[in-house]
mmCIF file of C-alpha atoms in Angstrom:
data_model
loop_
_atom_site.group_PDB
_atom_site.id
_atom_site.type_symbol
_atom_site.label_atom_id
_atom_site.label_comp_id
_atom_site.label_asym_id
_atom_site.label_seq_id
_atom_site.Cartn_x
_atom_site.Cartn_y
_atom_site.Cartn_z
ATOM 1 C CA UNK J 1 -0.088 0.121 -0.094
ATOM 2 C CA UNK J 2 1.171 3.645 -0.655
ATOM 3 C CA UNK J 3 0.876 5.933 2.343
ATOM 4 C CA UNK J 4 0.415 9.833 1.341
ATOM 5 C CA UNK J 5 0.867 12.150 4.189
ATOM 6 C CA UNK J 6 0.395 15.896 4.160
ATOM 7 C CA UNK J 7 2.244 18.207 6.297
ATOM 8 C CA UNK J 8 0.455 21.340 7.913
ATOM 9 C CA UNK J 9 -3.220 22.197 7.661
ATOM 10 C CA UNK J 10 -5.988 22.392 4.818
ATOM 11 C CA UNK J 11 -5.363 26.072 4.894
ATOM 12 C CA UNK J 12 -1.608 26.034 4.317
ATOM 13 C CA UNK J 13 -0.188 22.585 3.444
ATOM 14 C CA UNK J 14 3.565 22.740 3.960
ATOM 15 C CA UNK J 15 4.596 19.636 2.056
ATOM 16 C CA UNK J 16 3.832 16.158 1.851
ATOM 17 C CA UNK J 17 5.460 12.268 2.110
ATOM 18 C CA UNK J 18 4.748 9.221 0.089
ATOM 19 C CA UNK J 19 5.839 5.673 1.036
ATOM 20 C CA UNK J 20 5.496 1.946 0.182
ATOM 21 C CA UNK J 21 4.217 0.212 -3.217
ATOM 22 C CA UNK J 22 0.825 -0.104 -4.485
ATOM 23 C CA UNK J 23 0.643 -3.756 -5.039
ATOM 24 C CA UNK J 24 -2.153 -3.611 -7.719
ATOM 25 C CA UNK J 25 -0.186 -5.126 -10.560
ATOM 26 C CA UNK J 26 3.448 -6.284 -11.058
ATOM 27 C CA UNK J 27 6.095 -3.792 -11.113
ATOM 28 C CA UNK J 28 6.098 -1.872 -14.591
ATOM 29 C CA UNK J 29 2.022 -2.810 -14.967
ATOM 30 C CA UNK J 30 0.905 -0.989 -11.879
ATOM 31 C CA UNK J 31 -1.426 1.813 -12.653
ATOM 32 C CA UNK J 32 -2.074 2.869 -9.323
ATOM 33 C CA UNK J 33 1.566 3.422 -8.673
ATOM 34 C CA UNK J 34 2.291 5.256 -12.074
ATOM 35 C CA UNK J 35 -0.830 7.592 -11.440
ATOM 36 C CA UNK J 36 0.373 8.338 -7.580
ATOM 37 C CA UNK J 37 4.022 8.747 -9.214
ATOM 38 C CA UNK J 38 3.189 11.049 -11.917
ATOM 39 C CA UNK J 39 1.116 13.349 -9.887
ATOM 40 C CA UNK J 40 3.924 13.479 -6.885
ATOM 41 C CA UNK J 41 6.715 13.920 -9.387
ATOM 42 C CA UNK J 42 4.569 16.966 -10.896
ATOM 43 C CA UNK J 43 3.758 18.375 -7.385
ATOM 44 C CA UNK J 44 7.607 18.164 -6.637
ATOM 45 C CA UNK J 45 8.741 20.205 -10.019
ATOM 46 C CA UNK J 46 6.349 22.617 -9.408
ATOM 47 C CA UNK J 47 7.242 23.207 -5.978
ATOM 48 C CA UNK J 48 11.032 23.303 -6.474
ATOM 49 C CA UNK J 49 11.188 24.369 -10.298
ATOM 50 C CA UNK J 50 8.280 26.926 -10.740
ATOM 51 C CA UNK J 51 7.148 28.140 -7.366
ATOM 52 C CA UNK J 52 11.443 27.788 -6.616
ATOM 53 C CA UNK J 53 10.411 27.514 -3.039
ATOM 54 C CA UNK J 54 12.707 26.855 -0.211
ATOM 55 C CA UNK J 55 12.295 23.613 1.007
ATOM 56 C CA UNK J 56 13.756 20.187 2.136
ATOM 57 C CA UNK J 57 13.309 17.021 0.094
ATOM 58 C CA UNK J 58 14.214 13.703 -0.498
ATOM 59 C CA UNK J 59 13.947 10.949 -3.117
ATOM 60 C CA UNK J 60 14.711 7.693 -2.245
ATOM 61 C CA UNK J 61 15.773 4.329 -3.999
ATOM 62 C CA UNK J 62 12.802 2.781 -3.064
ATOM 63 C CA UNK J 63 10.252 5.199 -4.172
ATOM 64 C CA UNK J 64 9.598 7.142 -1.213
ATOM 65 C CA UNK J 65 9.668 11.139 -1.783
ATOM 66 C CA UNK J 66 9.225 13.695 0.841
ATOM 67 C CA UNK J 67 9.178 17.444 0.851
ATOM 68 C CA UNK J 68 8.983 20.015 3.560
ATOM 69 C CA UNK J 69 9.263 23.938 3.413
ATOM 70 C CA UNK J 70 11.731 25.599 5.229
ATOM 71 C CA UNK J 71 10.844 28.055 7.811
ATOM 72 C CA UNK J 72 12.280 31.098 5.845
ATOM 73 C CA UNK J 73 10.072 30.681 2.554
ATOM 74 C CA UNK J 74 8.024 33.579 2.105
ATOM 75 C CA UNK J 75 4.400 34.085 2.260
ATOM 76 C CA UNK J 76 3.631 34.123 -1.494
ATOM 77 C CA UNK J 77 5.782 30.918 -2.379
ATOM 78 C CA UNK J 78 3.913 29.429 0.487
ATOM 79 C CA UNK J 79 0.308 30.369 -0.855
ATOM 80 C CA UNK J 80 1.743 28.594 -4.213
ATOM 81 C CA UNK J 81 2.909 25.546 -2.197
ATOM 82 C CA UNK J 82 -0.377 25.132 -0.663
ATOM 83 C CA UNK J 83 -2.357 25.182 -4.112
ATOM 84 C CA UNK J 84 0.073 22.498 -5.063
ATOM 85 C CA UNK J 85 -0.224 20.492 -2.322
ATOM 86 C CA UNK J 86 -4.029 20.810 -2.416
ATOM 87 C CA UNK J 87 -4.312 19.880 -5.894
ATOM 88 C CA UNK J 88 -2.133 16.749 -5.275
ATOM 89 C CA UNK J 89 -4.254 15.814 -2.119
ATOM 90 C CA UNK J 90 -7.360 15.746 -3.832
ATOM 91 C CA UNK J 91 -6.120 13.997 -6.682
ATOM 92 C CA UNK J 92 -4.729 11.477 -4.523
ATOM 93 C CA UNK J 93 -7.689 11.220 -2.805
ATOM 94 C CA UNK J 94 -9.909 10.630 -5.843
ATOM 95 C CA UNK J 95 -7.456 7.534 -6.581
ATOM 96 C CA UNK J 96 -7.944 6.522 -2.961
ATOM 97 C CA UNK J 97 -11.719 6.574 -3.717
ATOM 98 C CA UNK J 98 -11.517 3.841 -6.436
ATOM 99 C CA UNK J 99 -8.450 2.155 -5.094
ATOM 100 C CA UNK J 100 -8.379 2.525 -1.547
ATOM 101 C CA UNK J 101 -6.841 -0.863 -0.629
ATOM 102 C CA UNK J 102 -3.962 0.101 -2.263
ATOM 103 C CA UNK J 103 -3.293 3.748 -1.391
ATOM 104 C CA UNK J 104 -4.033 5.877 1.873
ATOM 105 C CA UNK J 105 -4.081 9.601 1.984
ATOM 106 C CA UNK J 106 -3.755 10.990 5.629
ATOM 107 C CA UNK J 107 -3.057 14.834 6.825
ATOM 108 C CA UNK J 108 -1.223 15.798 10.077
#
């Protein structure tokens, strides 16, 4: 199962973490994993390359990914990061609705 966790609050998301494997299908054929990975990579790229927010992030060999804003991130960039995280959260919850045994979304 993939576990997605969002940091912050529904009014001010500060980042997210993903870990685990969906197990929906064999590696290379797992559409749940592919969808979650594509959405997460897009959000990560948006935060780092488009918004250019100050954030600590980690990409692990096992596919785990986490990102969290640094305290010194300015308010405008925090708002942009919140929007990207909210889009990711809602998208993942849509997948969770249909494939809940393979993905769990939670908030801190």
